[in-house]
Amino acid sequence: MLVVDDVFQLKQHVGRELGPSDWLLVTQHQIDVFAELTQDRHWIHIDQDRARSELPQGKTVAHGLLTLSLMPRLADTLLTVRRYRRGLNYGCNKVRFTAPVHPGSRIRLRQTIRQVVDIEGGVRLILHNVLETDSNHERPAMVAETVIQMYD
């Protein structure tokens, strides 16, 4: 874990890889709850019987947006800024879901600090994120560039 005192110290760590995080288990229950919350009830996510007979690996697939939404939970274990007023998710520049995440598999995160840009009262942090899964070693589950604004 990288620990810095304030947001401006992040500039010293451009190019540094953070992680990997600990593994996080993805369950069918999480997928089902996400499907209900988002009303995305496509059968590939929730119909285990149909998935067994129709999908290549015989398992349902987690929503891509579910895996994206788990990133902050994993990122919290990679970086600590001791003193800052607030941090805001400024968005994603690019997100690619490159391999499926099945229930029962585990995911973990690696981040690289790509850029730290001064903004009024803080910095804009640009991170390259690779979300790995323990069930597919050829490709990560997701690759994304995210942007966070942190205010001192």
Short mmCIF file of the C-alpha atoms (twelve columns), coordinates in Angstrom:
data_MODEL
# 
_entry.id   MODEL 
# 
loop_
_atom_site.group_PDB 
_atom_site.id 
_atom_site.type_symbol 
_atom_site.label_atom_id 
_atom_site.label_alt_id 
_atom_site.label_comp_id 
_atom_site.label_asym_id 
_atom_site.label_seq_id 
_atom_site.Cartn_x 
_atom_site.Cartn_y 
_atom_site.Cartn_z 
_atom_site.pdbx_PDB_model_num 
ATOM 1   C CA . MET A 1   0.000   0.000   0.000   1 
ATOM 2   C CA . LEU A 2   1.181   3.488   -0.870  1 
ATOM 3   C CA . VAL A 3   0.686   5.998   1.955   1 
ATOM 4   C CA . VAL A 4   1.196   9.726   1.365   1 
ATOM 5   C CA . ASP A 5   0.534   12.692  3.627   1 
ATOM 6   C CA . ASP A 6   -1.275  14.905  1.102   1 
ATOM 7   C CA . VAL A 7   -2.568  14.859  -2.460  1 
ATOM 8   C CA . PHE A 8   0.403   16.794  -3.835  1 
ATOM 9   C CA . GLN A 9   2.815   14.028  -2.804  1 
ATOM 10  C CA . LEU A 10  1.145   11.789  -5.370  1 
ATOM 11  C CA . LYS A 11  3.193   13.590  -8.059  1 
ATOM 12  C CA . GLN A 12  6.289   11.790  -6.775  1 
ATOM 13  C CA . HIS A 13  4.717   8.449   -7.633  1 
ATOM 14  C CA . VAL A 14  3.719   8.862   -11.290 1 
ATOM 15  C CA . GLY A 15  4.457   5.573   -13.056 1 
ATOM 16  C CA . ARG A 16  4.263   3.536   -9.864  1 
ATOM 17  C CA . GLU A 17  2.198   0.363   -9.843  1 
ATOM 18  C CA . LEU A 18  0.028   -0.191  -6.786  1 
ATOM 19  C CA . GLY A 19  -1.050  -3.656  -5.836  1 
ATOM 20  C CA . PRO A 20  -2.183  -6.180  -6.324  1 
ATOM 21  C CA . SER A 21  -5.047  -5.833  -3.884  1 
ATOM 22  C CA . ASP A 22  -6.348  -8.772  -1.907  1 
ATOM 23  C CA . TRP A 23  -8.685  -11.138 -3.746  1 
ATOM 24  C CA . LEU A 24  -12.432 -10.450 -3.569  1 
ATOM 25  C CA . LEU A 25  -14.950 -13.238 -4.145  1 
ATOM 26  C CA . VAL A 26  -17.768 -12.526 -6.612  1 
ATOM 27  C CA . THR A 27  -20.932 -14.470 -5.766  1 
ATOM 28  C CA . GLN A 28  -24.163 -15.251 -7.589  1 
ATOM 29  C CA . HIS A 29  -25.982 -13.444 -4.777  1 
ATOM 30  C CA . GLN A 30  -24.070 -10.224 -5.570  1 
ATOM 31  C CA . ILE A 31  -24.892 -10.641 -9.266  1 
ATOM 32  C CA . ASP A 32  -28.595 -11.218 -8.507  1 
ATOM 33  C CA . VAL A 33  -28.792 -8.188  -6.206  1 
ATOM 34  C CA . PHE A 34  -27.028 -6.020  -8.805  1 
ATOM 35  C CA . ALA A 35  -29.483 -7.259  -11.450 1 
ATOM 36  C CA . GLU A 36  -32.415 -6.207  -9.262  1 
ATOM 37  C CA . LEU A 37  -30.916 -2.811  -8.369  1 
ATOM 38  C CA . THR A 38  -30.145 -1.936  -11.987 1 
ATOM 39  C CA . GLN A 39  -33.086 -3.849  -13.487 1 
ATOM 40  C CA . ASP A 40  -30.630 -5.515  -15.857 1 
ATOM 41  C CA . ARG A 41  -32.080 -9.016  -15.651 1 
ATOM 42  C CA . HIS A 42  -30.580 -10.448 -18.826 1 
ATOM 43  C CA . TRP A 43  -30.540 -14.231 -18.541 1 
ATOM 44  C CA . ILE A 44  -26.734 -14.532 -18.868 1 
ATOM 45  C CA . HIS A 45  -26.459 -12.911 -15.434 1 
ATOM 46  C CA . ILE A 46  -29.218 -14.609 -13.463 1 
ATOM 47  C CA . ASP A 47  -30.486 -17.796 -15.106 1 
ATOM 48  C CA . GLN A 48  -28.114 -20.480 -13.838 1 
ATOM 49  C CA . ASP A 49  -29.968 -23.362 -15.508 1 
ATOM 50  C CA . ARG A 50  -29.922 -21.760 -18.932 1 
ATOM 51  C CA . ALA A 51  -26.276 -20.722 -18.474 1 
ATOM 52  C CA . ARG A 52  -25.347 -24.359 -17.723 1 
ATOM 53  C CA . SER A 53  -26.775 -25.461 -21.042 1 
ATOM 54  C CA . GLU A 54  -26.095 -22.466 -23.312 1 
ATOM 55  C CA . LEU A 55  -22.954 -20.635 -22.203 1 
ATOM 56  C CA . PRO A 56  -19.459 -21.891 -23.101 1 
ATOM 57  C CA . GLN A 57  -18.321 -22.271 -19.480 1 
ATOM 58  C CA . GLY A 58  -21.734 -23.286 -18.181 1 
ATOM 59  C CA . LYS A 59  -21.904 -20.437 -15.654 1 
ATOM 60  C CA . THR A 60  -23.617 -17.084 -15.428 1 
ATOM 61  C CA . VAL A 61  -21.534 -13.962 -16.014 1 
ATOM 62  C CA . ALA A 62  -21.271 -10.950 -13.703 1 
ATOM 63  C CA . HIS A 63  -22.382 -7.634  -15.159 1 
ATOM 64  C CA . GLY A 64  -19.440 -5.631  -16.453 1 
ATOM 65  C CA . LEU A 65  -20.708 -2.650  -14.510 1 
ATOM 66  C CA . LEU A 66  -20.755 -4.744  -11.340 1 
ATOM 67  C CA . THR A 67  -17.057 -5.507  -11.735 1 
ATOM 68  C CA . LEU A 68  -16.393 -1.818  -12.423 1 
ATOM 69  C CA . SER A 69  -18.365 -0.840  -9.312  1 
ATOM 70  C CA . LEU A 70  -16.244 -3.142  -7.132  1 
ATOM 71  C CA . MET A 71  -13.062 -1.244  -8.053  1 
ATOM 72  C CA . PRO A 72  -13.318 1.401   -5.277  1 
ATOM 73  C CA . ARG A 73  -13.558 -1.364  -2.666  1 
ATOM 74  C CA . LEU A 74  -10.339 -2.894  -3.992  1 
ATOM 75  C CA . ALA A 75  -8.628  0.470   -4.587  1 
ATOM 76  C CA . ASP A 76  -9.057  1.425   -0.924  1 
ATOM 77  C CA . THR A 77  -6.466  -1.228  -0.066  1 
ATOM 78  C CA . LEU A 78  -3.863  0.207   -2.468  1 
ATOM 79  C CA . LEU A 79  -3.581  3.919   -1.644  1 
ATOM 80  C CA . THR A 80  -4.048  6.041   1.455   1 
ATOM 81  C CA . VAL A 81  -3.837  9.834   1.470   1 
ATOM 82  C CA . ARG A 82  -3.686  10.865  5.117   1 
ATOM 83  C CA . ARG A 83  -4.940  14.444  4.727   1 
ATOM 84  C CA . TYR A 84  -7.427  15.574  2.111   1 
ATOM 85  C CA . ARG A 85  -10.843 17.239  2.259   1 
ATOM 86  C CA . ARG A 86  -12.645 15.155  -0.333  1 
ATOM 87  C CA . GLY A 87  -12.217 12.940  -3.339  1 
ATOM 88  C CA . LEU A 88  -14.595 12.810  -6.280  1 
ATOM 89  C CA . ASN A 89  -14.975 10.256  -9.021  1 
ATOM 90  C CA . TYR A 90  -14.384 12.386  -12.114 1 
ATOM 91  C CA . GLY A 91  -15.125 9.540   -14.499 1 
ATOM 92  C CA . CYS A 92  -13.610 6.973   -16.807 1 
ATOM 93  C CA . ASN A 93  -11.702 7.740   -19.972 1 
ATOM 94  C CA . LYS A 94  -11.810 4.175   -21.216 1 
ATOM 95  C CA . VAL A 95  -13.252 0.907   -19.909 1 
ATOM 96  C CA . ARG A 96  -12.925 -2.491  -21.558 1 
ATOM 97  C CA . PHE A 97  -14.412 -5.750  -20.230 1 
ATOM 98  C CA . THR A 98  -11.897 -8.210  -21.669 1 
ATOM 99  C CA . ALA A 99  -12.823 -11.486 -19.938 1 
ATOM 100 C CA . PRO A 100 -15.901 -12.770 -18.098 1 
ATOM 101 C CA . VAL A 101 -16.203 -12.859 -14.324 1 
ATOM 102 C CA . HIS A 102 -18.172 -15.894 -13.188 1 
ATOM 103 C CA . PRO A 103 -19.740 -16.412 -9.764  1 
ATOM 104 C CA . GLY A 104 -17.292 -18.170 -7.476  1 
ATOM 105 C CA . SER A 105 -14.280 -16.519 -9.058  1 
ATOM 106 C CA . ARG A 106 -12.135 -13.956 -7.315  1 
ATOM 107 C CA . ILE A 107 -10.974 -10.582 -8.601  1 
ATOM 108 C CA . ARG A 108 -8.130  -8.286  -7.609  1 
ATOM 109 C CA . LEU A 109 -6.895  -4.895  -8.725  1 
ATOM 110 C CA . ARG A 110 -3.610  -3.441  -9.903  1 
ATOM 111 C CA . GLN A 111 -3.367  0.302   -10.464 1 
ATOM 112 C CA . THR A 112 -0.682  2.454   -12.023 1 
ATOM 113 C CA . ILE A 113 -0.550  6.173   -11.342 1 
ATOM 114 C CA . ARG A 114 -0.440  7.582   -14.873 1 
ATOM 115 C CA . GLN A 115 -0.737  11.291  -14.249 1 
ATOM 116 C CA . VAL A 116 -1.209  13.801  -11.440 1 
ATOM 117 C CA . VAL A 117 -2.442  17.175  -12.697 1 
ATOM 118 C CA . ASP A 118 -2.813  20.306  -10.578 1 
ATOM 119 C CA . ILE A 119 -6.344  21.688  -10.332 1 
ATOM 120 C CA . GLU A 120 -7.678  24.468  -8.165  1 
ATOM 121 C CA . GLY A 121 -7.400  23.267  -4.565  1 
ATOM 122 C CA . GLY A 122 -6.014  19.826  -5.342  1 
ATOM 123 C CA . VAL A 123 -5.069  17.339  -8.027  1 
ATOM 124 C CA . ARG A 124 -6.644  15.251  -10.753 1 
ATOM 125 C CA . LEU A 125 -5.350  11.692  -10.448 1 
ATOM 126 C CA . ILE A 126 -5.398  9.534   -13.580 1 
ATOM 127 C CA . LEU A 127 -5.102  5.803   -12.901 1 
ATOM 128 C CA . HIS A 128 -4.645  2.813   -15.175 1 
ATOM 129 C CA . ASN A 129 -6.571  -0.112  -13.658 1 
ATOM 130 C CA . VAL A 130 -6.267  -3.810  -14.388 1 
ATOM 131 C CA . LEU A 131 -8.839  -6.065  -12.738 1 
ATOM 132 C CA . GLU A 132 -7.592  -9.643  -12.714 1 
ATOM 133 C CA . THR A 133 -9.601  -12.788 -12.141 1 
ATOM 134 C CA . ASP A 134 -8.297  -16.055 -10.742 1 
ATOM 135 C CA . SER A 135 -10.218 -18.026 -13.368 1 
ATOM 136 C CA . ASN A 136 -8.649  -16.493 -16.485 1 
ATOM 137 C CA . HIS A 137 -4.899  -16.024 -16.549 1 
ATOM 138 C CA . GLU A 138 -4.680  -15.096 -20.223 1 
ATOM 139 C CA . ARG A 139 -6.580  -11.812 -20.029 1 
ATOM 140 C CA . PRO A 140 -7.715  -9.546  -17.215 1 
ATOM 141 C CA . ALA A 141 -11.424 -9.189  -16.564 1 
ATOM 142 C CA . MET A 142 -11.305 -5.444  -17.112 1 
ATOM 143 C CA . VAL A 143 -8.933  -2.667  -18.079 1 
ATOM 144 C CA . ALA A 144 -9.936  0.927   -17.339 1 
ATOM 145 C CA . GLU A 145 -8.535  4.409   -17.042 1 
ATOM 146 C CA . THR A 146 -10.218 6.264   -14.200 1 
ATOM 147 C CA . VAL A 147 -9.959  9.851   -13.042 1 
ATOM 148 C CA . ILE A 148 -10.299 11.041  -9.453  1 
ATOM 149 C CA . GLN A 149 -10.167 14.617  -8.213  1 
ATOM 150 C CA . MET A 150 -8.760  15.020  -4.718  1 
ATOM 151 C CA . TYR A 151 -8.897  18.287  -2.822  1 
ATOM 152 C CA . ASP A 152 -6.393  19.341  -0.184  1 
# 
